[in-house]
Amino acid sequence: MSGQLVGGLLIAADLFGSSWRPVFWVNVPVGVVTLLLAARFVPESRAPRARRLDVPGAVVLTVALSLLVSPPA
């Protein structure tokens, strides 16, 4: 609910004559705080050996996402 309220206030304020576009700037501080908290609380982990790319899995994922974005006619 607060997100809609802040978004409405930003649109009504019409900062710098930019209409509705400042609504997306709300995500910037949220992202910065998230990155800082992740750096602080998420432990680093490393695999004992490097893993190779799963080519068949990457191909299936690419095809599936392509079909979601652009379904066949």
Coordinates of C-alpha atoms in Angstrom, one line a residue:
M1 CA 0.0 0.0 0.0
S2 CA 2.8 2.4 0.8
G3 CA 4.3 1.8 -2.7
Q4 CA 1.1 3.0 -4.4
L5 CA 1.0 6.0 -2.1
V6 CA 4.6 7.0 -2.7
G7 CA 4.1 6.4 -6.5
G8 CA 1.0 8.6 -6.5
L9 CA 2.9 11.3 -4.6
L10 CA 5.8 11.2 -7.1
I11 CA 3.4 11.4 -10.1
A12 CA 1.5 14.3 -8.5
A13 CA 4.7 16.2 -7.6
D14 CA 5.8 16.1 -11.3
L15 CA 9.4 16.5 -10.5
F16 CA 11.4 18.4 -13.1
G17 CA 8.4 18.1 -15.5
S18 CA 9.1 14.4 -15.9
S19 CA 5.5 13.2 -15.4
W20 CA 5.4 9.6 -14.2
R21 CA 9.0 8.7 -14.8
P22 CA 10.3 9.3 -11.2
V23 CA 8.3 6.3 -10.0
F24 CA 11.1 4.1 -11.2
W25 CA 13.7 5.9 -9.1
V26 CA 12.1 4.4 -6.0
N27 CA 13.9 1.2 -6.9
V28 CA 17.4 2.8 -6.7
P29 CA 17.6 3.1 -2.9
V30 CA 16.0 -0.3 -2.5
G31 CA 18.6 -1.9 -4.7
V32 CA 21.5 -0.1 -3.0
V33 CA 20.3 -1.2 0.5
T34 CA 19.8 -4.7 -0.8
L35 CA 23.3 -4.9 -2.2
L36 CA 24.8 -3.5 1.1
L37 CA 22.9 -6.0 3.2
A38 CA 23.8 -8.9 0.9
A39 CA 27.5 -7.9 1.1
R40 CA 27.2 -7.9 4.9
F41 CA 25.1 -11.0 5.6
V42 CA 25.5 -13.4 2.6
P43 CA 28.6 -15.6 3.1
E44 CA 30.9 -16.1 0.2
S45 CA 31.1 -19.7 -1.1
R46 CA 33.3 -21.3 -3.6
A47 CA 33.1 -24.7 -5.2
P48 CA 36.1 -26.9 -4.7
R49 CA 36.5 -27.1 -8.5
A50 CA 35.2 -25.1 -11.4
R51 CA 32.0 -26.4 -13.1
R52 CA 31.3 -26.5 -16.8
L53 CA 28.4 -24.9 -18.6
D54 CA 25.3 -27.1 -19.0
V55 CA 24.9 -26.6 -22.7
P56 CA 21.7 -28.7 -23.2
G57 CA 20.1 -27.0 -20.2
A58 CA 21.0 -23.5 -21.5
V59 CA 19.5 -24.3 -24.9
V60 CA 16.2 -25.6 -23.4
L61 CA 16.0 -22.5 -21.1
T62 CA 16.7 -20.2 -24.1
V63 CA 14.0 -21.9 -26.2
A64 CA 11.5 -21.9 -23.3
L65 CA 12.0 -18.2 -22.5
S66 CA 11.8 -17.3 -26.2
L67 CA 8.5 -19.1 -26.5
L68 CA 7.2 -17.2 -23.4
V69 CA 8.2 -13.8 -24.9
S70 CA 7.1 -14.6 -28.5
P71 CA 4.6 -17.5 -28.6
P72 CA 4.2 -19.3 -32.0
A73 CA 1.5 -18.2 -34.3

